[in-house]
């Protein structure tokens, strides 16, 4: 009996609960992986063993494994089996936090995509940006991707008067740093970051390709220019199974 079986031996799937059986199995195995019952690179039990454990057919096990592979927790090797993914992305939170540089430092290529942009009035956000409560703010929702995997969903807020049309610049340049440079901001630094665990909304969970019952790592942050004036307020939600955050006081 494997470590995962010993831990899960008294847990059963709940039929008729409104949650698909394959999804319950996927969540149970994901819990095992998060608890380190299966270590990075370790092979999961074969389909017949898992089918017996959960009292389901092999097709249901394959469906669960397929979803785990899509979420980045496991990899399926034809003829060999299913293995826990060996690595998570170390995402550094420092004075100069840059998405592309974080990935490049680990030999990975990433890019961003705009999901939506709109002008809003949000008093609490305006306060963070040092604006009047009724000021118009540009809200840009973006996703950060490495290879074909979405690793974060970001809500960025900018002063509309200072950065008119920055959403279109972001769309063209696919980089916050390059977009700010377009407006004369050659350099900016992180004034503060607040890191918490949070439950994602249904839209965020869908974009991250994970269940909404699985927590995300949430980073709220304010970036300022060389004069200390706010240029960007953000709330970024990372897929906790695929990203680990490292806080540093360096650049």
mmCIF file of C-alpha atoms in Angstrom:
data_model
loop_
_atom_site.group_PDB
_atom_site.id
_atom_site.type_symbol
_atom_site.label_atom_id
_atom_site.label_comp_id
_atom_site.label_asym_id
_atom_site.label_seq_id
_atom_site.Cartn_x
_atom_site.Cartn_y
_atom_site.Cartn_z
ATOM 1 C CA UNK A 1 0.000 0.000 0.000
ATOM 2 C CA UNK A 2 1.411 3.400 -0.978
ATOM 3 C CA UNK A 3 1.733 6.440 1.248
ATOM 4 C CA UNK A 4 -1.169 8.065 -0.606
ATOM 5 C CA UNK A 5 -3.389 5.030 -0.009
ATOM 6 C CA UNK A 6 -2.600 4.969 3.704
ATOM 7 C CA UNK A 7 -3.544 8.628 3.988
ATOM 8 C CA UNK A 8 -6.678 8.323 1.876
ATOM 9 C CA UNK A 9 -7.853 4.816 2.794
ATOM 10 C CA UNK A 10 -10.899 6.018 4.755
ATOM 11 C CA UNK A 11 -11.965 8.690 2.250
ATOM 12 C CA UNK A 12 -14.518 7.898 -0.415
ATOM 13 C CA UNK A 13 -15.961 9.781 -3.361
ATOM 14 C CA UNK A 14 -19.463 11.094 -2.810
ATOM 15 C CA UNK A 15 -21.801 10.116 -5.599
ATOM 16 C CA UNK A 16 -24.765 12.397 -6.099
ATOM 17 C CA UNK A 17 -22.993 15.277 -4.360
ATOM 18 C CA UNK A 18 -23.181 17.539 -7.407
ATOM 19 C CA UNK A 19 -19.418 17.291 -7.970
ATOM 20 C CA UNK A 20 -18.293 14.916 -10.706
ATOM 21 C CA UNK A 21 -16.628 11.761 -9.382
ATOM 22 C CA UNK A 22 -13.554 12.265 -11.593
ATOM 23 C CA UNK A 23 -13.144 15.782 -10.205
ATOM 24 C CA UNK A 24 -13.343 14.493 -6.614
ATOM 25 C CA UNK A 25 -10.660 11.932 -7.435
ATOM 26 C CA UNK A 26 -8.481 14.612 -9.006
ATOM 27 C CA UNK A 27 -8.827 16.805 -5.925
ATOM 28 C CA UNK A 28 -7.985 13.891 -3.617
ATOM 29 C CA UNK A 29 -4.818 13.131 -5.579
ATOM 30 C CA UNK A 30 -3.954 16.838 -5.759
ATOM 31 C CA UNK A 31 -4.260 16.969 -1.955
ATOM 32 C CA UNK A 32 -1.886 14.007 -1.698
ATOM 33 C CA UNK A 33 0.629 15.816 -3.895
ATOM 34 C CA UNK A 34 0.340 19.074 -1.947
ATOM 35 C CA UNK A 35 0.852 17.139 1.302
ATOM 36 C CA UNK A 36 4.038 15.640 -0.206
ATOM 37 C CA UNK A 37 2.656 12.112 -0.022
ATOM 38 C CA UNK A 38 3.853 11.846 -3.610
ATOM 39 C CA UNK A 39 7.130 13.681 -4.132
ATOM 40 C CA UNK A 40 8.294 15.552 -7.248
ATOM 41 C CA UNK A 41 9.268 13.008 -9.902
ATOM 42 C CA UNK A 42 7.542 10.138 -8.087
ATOM 43 C CA UNK A 43 5.218 7.856 -10.013
ATOM 44 C CA UNK A 44 1.576 7.707 -8.980
ATOM 45 C CA UNK A 45 -0.081 4.293 -8.561
ATOM 46 C CA UNK A 46 -1.196 2.645 -11.827
ATOM 47 C CA UNK A 47 -4.766 2.948 -13.090
ATOM 48 C CA UNK A 48 -5.988 -0.446 -11.785
ATOM 49 C CA UNK A 49 -4.752 0.373 -8.285
ATOM 50 C CA UNK A 50 -6.417 3.792 -8.281
ATOM 51 C CA UNK A 51 -9.609 2.339 -9.760
ATOM 52 C CA UNK A 52 -9.739 -0.112 -6.857
ATOM 53 C CA UNK A 53 -8.957 2.589 -4.306
ATOM 54 C CA UNK A 54 -11.807 4.824 -5.455
ATOM 55 C CA UNK A 55 -14.158 2.032 -6.619
ATOM 56 C CA UNK A 56 -14.492 3.426 -10.143
ATOM 57 C CA UNK A 57 -13.597 2.318 -13.656
ATOM 58 C CA UNK A 58 -10.349 3.137 -15.422
ATOM 59 C CA UNK A 59 -11.993 5.681 -17.709
ATOM 60 C CA UNK A 60 -12.883 7.799 -14.668
ATOM 61 C CA UNK A 61 -9.287 7.576 -13.427
ATOM 62 C CA UNK A 62 -7.994 8.647 -16.852
ATOM 63 C CA UNK A 63 -10.313 11.673 -16.816
ATOM 64 C CA UNK A 64 -9.008 12.698 -13.383
ATOM 65 C CA UNK A 65 -5.390 12.246 -14.476
ATOM 66 C CA UNK A 66 -5.987 14.272 -17.609
ATOM 67 C CA UNK A 67 -7.231 17.205 -15.541
ATOM 68 C CA UNK A 68 -4.256 16.939 -13.189
ATOM 69 C CA UNK A 69 -1.956 17.080 -16.198
ATOM 70 C CA UNK A 70 -3.725 20.190 -17.518
ATOM 71 C CA UNK A 71 -3.295 21.871 -14.133
ATOM 72 C CA UNK A 72 0.448 21.154 -14.230
ATOM 73 C CA UNK A 73 0.561 18.859 -11.205
ATOM 74 C CA UNK A 74 1.499 15.697 -13.092
ATOM 75 C CA UNK A 75 2.859 14.579 -16.432
ATOM 76 C CA UNK A 76 1.638 11.485 -18.262
ATOM 77 C CA UNK A 77 4.277 9.453 -20.084
ATOM 78 C CA UNK A 78 2.852 6.943 -22.538
ATOM 79 C CA UNK A 79 3.919 3.425 -21.667
ATOM 80 C CA UNK A 80 5.450 4.487 -18.338
ATOM 81 C CA UNK A 81 2.743 6.026 -16.188
ATOM 82 C CA UNK A 82 1.896 9.275 -14.417
ATOM 83 C CA UNK A 83 4.496 11.274 -12.490
ATOM 84 C CA UNK A 84 4.407 14.297 -10.198
ATOM 85 C CA UNK A 85 5.864 17.359 -11.918
ATOM 86 C CA UNK A 86 9.343 18.073 -10.620
ATOM 87 C CA UNK A 87 9.367 21.833 -10.533
ATOM 88 C CA UNK A 88 7.418 24.916 -9.619
ATOM 89 C CA UNK A 89 8.300 28.406 -10.736
ATOM 90 C CA UNK A 90 10.214 30.476 -8.184
ATOM 91 C CA UNK A 91 8.661 33.903 -8.582
ATOM 92 C CA UNK A 92 10.732 36.609 -6.890
ATOM 93 C CA UNK A 93 8.990 39.535 -5.199
ATOM 94 C CA UNK A 94 11.551 42.314 -4.805
ATOM 95 C CA UNK A 95 12.143 46.006 -5.401
ATOM 96 C CA UNK A 96 11.947 45.492 -9.149
ATOM 97 C CA UNK A 97 9.493 42.702 -9.809
ATOM 98 C CA UNK A 98 9.222 41.943 -13.533
ATOM 99 C CA UNK A 99 7.234 39.049 -14.998
ATOM 100 C CA UNK A 100 9.469 38.331 -17.999
ATOM 101 C CA UNK A 101 12.699 38.629 -15.994
ATOM 102 C CA UNK A 102 11.387 36.232 -13.347
ATOM 103 C CA UNK A 103 10.812 33.565 -15.973
ATOM 104 C CA UNK A 104 13.971 34.292 -17.978
ATOM 105 C CA UNK A 105 16.058 33.774 -14.831
ATOM 106 C CA UNK A 106 14.820 30.164 -14.840
ATOM 107 C CA UNK A 107 15.334 29.603 -18.537
ATOM 108 C CA UNK A 108 11.658 29.996 -19.342
ATOM 109 C CA UNK A 109 9.829 32.223 -21.777
ATOM 110 C CA UNK A 110 6.625 33.952 -20.832
ATOM 111 C CA UNK A 111 4.164 36.435 -22.194
ATOM 112 C CA UNK A 112 1.070 38.321 -21.107
ATOM 113 C CA UNK A 113 -2.359 38.676 -22.663
ATOM 114 C CA UNK A 114 -5.061 41.263 -21.988
ATOM 115 C CA UNK A 115 -8.412 39.725 -21.076
ATOM 116 C CA UNK A 116 -10.339 42.948 -20.497
ATOM 117 C CA UNK A 117 -9.898 46.674 -19.912
ATOM 118 C CA UNK A 118 -12.355 49.286 -18.728
ATOM 119 C CA UNK A 119 -12.563 52.690 -17.083
ATOM 120 C CA UNK A 120 -13.782 52.467 -13.485
ATOM 121 C CA UNK A 121 -14.283 54.595 -10.409
ATOM 122 C CA UNK A 122 -13.010 52.762 -7.338
ATOM 123 C CA UNK A 123 -12.382 54.926 -4.245
ATOM 124 C CA UNK A 124 -10.103 52.426 -2.492
ATOM 125 C CA UNK A 125 -7.966 51.957 -5.588
ATOM 126 C CA UNK A 126 -7.887 55.723 -6.156
ATOM 127 C CA UNK A 127 -6.567 56.125 -2.620
ATOM 128 C CA UNK A 128 -3.694 53.732 -3.342
ATOM 129 C CA UNK A 129 -2.847 55.688 -6.494
ATOM 130 C CA UNK A 130 -2.965 59.015 -4.643
ATOM 131 C CA UNK A 131 -5.976 60.215 -6.629
ATOM 132 C CA UNK A 132 -9.306 61.797 -5.771
ATOM 133 C CA UNK A 133 -12.003 59.282 -4.803
ATOM 134 C CA UNK A 134 -13.971 60.022 -7.975
ATOM 135 C CA UNK A 135 -10.983 59.893 -10.339
ATOM 136 C CA UNK A 136 -11.272 57.775 -13.465
ATOM 137 C CA UNK A 137 -9.017 54.730 -13.308
ATOM 138 C CA UNK A 138 -8.109 52.312 -16.059
ATOM 139 C CA UNK A 139 -8.534 48.705 -14.941
ATOM 140 C CA UNK A 140 -6.699 46.141 -17.073
ATOM 141 C CA UNK A 141 -7.100 42.411 -16.478
ATOM 142 C CA UNK A 142 -4.235 40.318 -17.830
ATOM 143 C CA UNK A 143 -3.026 36.745 -17.681
ATOM 144 C CA UNK A 144 0.616 35.720 -17.450
ATOM 145 C CA UNK A 145 1.623 32.573 -19.313
ATOM 146 C CA UNK A 146 4.686 30.409 -19.618
ATOM 147 C CA UNK A 147 4.665 28.043 -22.556
ATOM 148 C CA UNK A 148 0.979 27.081 -22.787
ATOM 149 C CA UNK A 149 0.198 27.372 -19.083
ATOM 150 C CA UNK A 150 -1.490 30.301 -17.340
ATOM 151 C CA UNK A 151 0.303 30.986 -14.062
ATOM 152 C CA UNK A 152 -1.363 34.212 -12.938
ATOM 153 C CA UNK A 153 -4.382 36.440 -13.377
ATOM 154 C CA UNK A 154 -3.568 40.103 -12.748
ATOM 155 C CA UNK A 155 -5.733 43.146 -12.099
ATOM 156 C CA UNK A 156 -3.716 46.277 -12.917
ATOM 157 C CA UNK A 157 -4.916 49.815 -12.200
ATOM 158 C CA UNK A 158 -3.527 53.020 -13.725
ATOM 159 C CA UNK A 159 -4.309 56.742 -13.536
ATOM 160 C CA UNK A 160 -6.253 57.333 -16.765
ATOM 161 C CA UNK A 161 -5.106 60.951 -17.077
ATOM 162 C CA UNK A 162 -1.428 60.113 -16.642
ATOM 163 C CA UNK A 163 -1.503 57.006 -18.825
ATOM 164 C CA UNK A 164 -4.218 57.490 -21.473
ATOM 165 C CA UNK A 165 -4.534 54.451 -23.715
ATOM 166 C CA UNK A 166 -2.034 52.357 -21.758
ATOM 167 C CA UNK A 167 -4.256 49.324 -22.315
ATOM 168 C CA UNK A 168 -3.609 49.510 -26.055
ATOM 169 C CA UNK A 169 0.114 49.959 -25.442
ATOM 170 C CA UNK A 170 0.031 46.904 -23.166
ATOM 171 C CA UNK A 171 -1.789 44.950 -25.839
ATOM 172 C CA UNK A 172 0.872 45.836 -28.399
ATOM 173 C CA UNK A 173 3.970 45.469 -26.218
ATOM 174 C CA UNK A 174 2.811 42.669 -23.886
ATOM 175 C CA UNK A 175 4.819 44.093 -20.998
ATOM 176 C CA UNK A 176 3.967 46.485 -18.170
ATOM 177 C CA UNK A 177 7.576 47.712 -18.074
ATOM 178 C CA UNK A 178 7.623 48.487 -21.799
ATOM 179 C CA UNK A 179 4.200 50.107 -21.626
ATOM 180 C CA UNK A 180 5.268 52.402 -18.777
ATOM 181 C CA UNK A 181 8.470 53.227 -20.661
ATOM 182 C CA UNK A 182 6.265 54.414 -23.523
ATOM 183 C CA UNK A 183 4.935 57.062 -21.120
ATOM 184 C CA UNK A 184 8.397 58.108 -19.961
ATOM 185 C CA UNK A 185 8.661 55.846 -16.898
ATOM 186 C CA UNK A 186 12.141 54.431 -17.482
ATOM 187 C CA UNK A 187 12.306 52.840 -14.043
ATOM 188 C CA UNK A 188 9.948 52.057 -11.196
ATOM 189 C CA UNK A 189 10.164 50.117 -7.945
ATOM 190 C CA UNK A 190 7.914 48.173 -5.623
ATOM 191 C CA UNK A 191 6.847 50.292 -2.653
ATOM 192 C CA UNK A 192 5.085 47.457 -0.862
ATOM 193 C CA UNK A 193 3.625 43.988 -1.380
ATOM 194 C CA UNK A 194 1.003 42.133 0.618
ATOM 195 C CA UNK A 195 0.905 38.356 0.141
ATOM 196 C CA UNK A 196 -2.071 36.260 1.242
ATOM 197 C CA UNK A 197 -3.797 32.998 0.425
ATOM 198 C CA UNK A 198 -7.270 33.465 -1.024
ATOM 199 C CA UNK A 199 -10.052 31.524 -2.663
ATOM 200 C CA UNK A 200 -10.422 32.445 -6.340
ATOM 201 C CA UNK A 201 -13.617 33.641 -7.944
ATOM 202 C CA UNK A 202 -15.125 31.325 -10.543
ATOM 203 C CA UNK A 203 -13.773 33.418 -13.472
ATOM 204 C CA UNK A 204 -10.246 33.482 -12.003
ATOM 205 C CA UNK A 205 -10.321 29.737 -11.313
ATOM 206 C CA UNK A 206 -11.416 29.147 -14.891
ATOM 207 C CA UNK A 207 -8.578 31.269 -16.280
ATOM 208 C CA UNK A 208 -6.076 29.403 -14.077
ATOM 209 C CA UNK A 209 -7.621 26.072 -15.075
ATOM 210 C CA UNK A 210 -8.167 24.997 -11.482
ATOM 211 C CA UNK A 211 -11.151 24.298 -9.207
ATOM 212 C CA UNK A 212 -12.496 27.339 -7.369
ATOM 213 C CA UNK A 213 -12.137 25.348 -4.137
ATOM 214 C CA UNK A 214 -8.339 25.446 -4.474
ATOM 215 C CA UNK A 215 -6.604 28.502 -2.911
ATOM 216 C CA UNK A 216 -4.435 30.879 -4.910
ATOM 217 C CA UNK A 217 -1.491 33.024 -3.840
ATOM 218 C CA UNK A 218 -2.613 36.650 -3.939
ATOM 219 C CA UNK A 219 -0.120 39.515 -4.183
ATOM 220 C CA UNK A 220 -1.405 43.048 -3.720
ATOM 221 C CA UNK A 221 1.245 45.628 -4.610
ATOM 222 C CA UNK A 222 2.002 49.269 -5.352
ATOM 223 C CA UNK A 223 4.710 50.398 -7.773
ATOM 224 C CA UNK A 224 6.107 53.941 -7.731
ATOM 225 C CA UNK A 225 8.319 56.019 -10.023
ATOM 226 C CA UNK A 226 11.745 57.420 -9.071
ATOM 227 C CA UNK A 227 10.021 60.392 -7.412
ATOM 228 C CA UNK A 228 7.877 58.112 -5.266
ATOM 229 C CA UNK A 229 4.634 58.816 -7.126
ATOM 230 C CA UNK A 230 2.333 55.805 -7.619
ATOM 231 C CA UNK A 231 2.236 54.467 -11.179
ATOM 232 C CA UNK A 232 0.514 51.102 -10.801
ATOM 233 C CA UNK A 233 -1.622 49.315 -8.221
ATOM 234 C CA UNK A 234 -2.086 45.582 -8.785
ATOM 235 C CA UNK A 235 -3.735 42.489 -7.401
ATOM 236 C CA UNK A 236 -2.183 39.354 -8.898
ATOM 237 C CA UNK A 237 -3.442 35.834 -8.227
ATOM 238 C CA UNK A 238 -1.006 32.989 -8.844
ATOM 239 C CA UNK A 239 -1.767 29.297 -9.304
ATOM 240 C CA UNK A 240 -0.437 27.962 -6.003
ATOM 241 C CA UNK A 241 0.266 24.506 -7.439
ATOM 242 C CA UNK A 242 2.536 25.964 -10.100
ATOM 243 C CA UNK A 243 4.183 28.976 -8.455
ATOM 244 C CA UNK A 244 6.086 29.537 -5.227
ATOM 245 C CA UNK A 245 6.834 33.093 -4.145
ATOM 246 C CA UNK A 246 10.231 34.239 -2.905
ATOM 247 C CA UNK A 247 10.454 37.579 -1.099
ATOM 248 C CA UNK A 248 13.733 39.463 -1.499
ATOM 249 C CA UNK A 249 14.986 42.966 -0.724
ATOM 250 C CA UNK A 250 17.188 42.922 -3.826
ATOM 251 C CA UNK A 251 16.286 44.111 -7.320
#
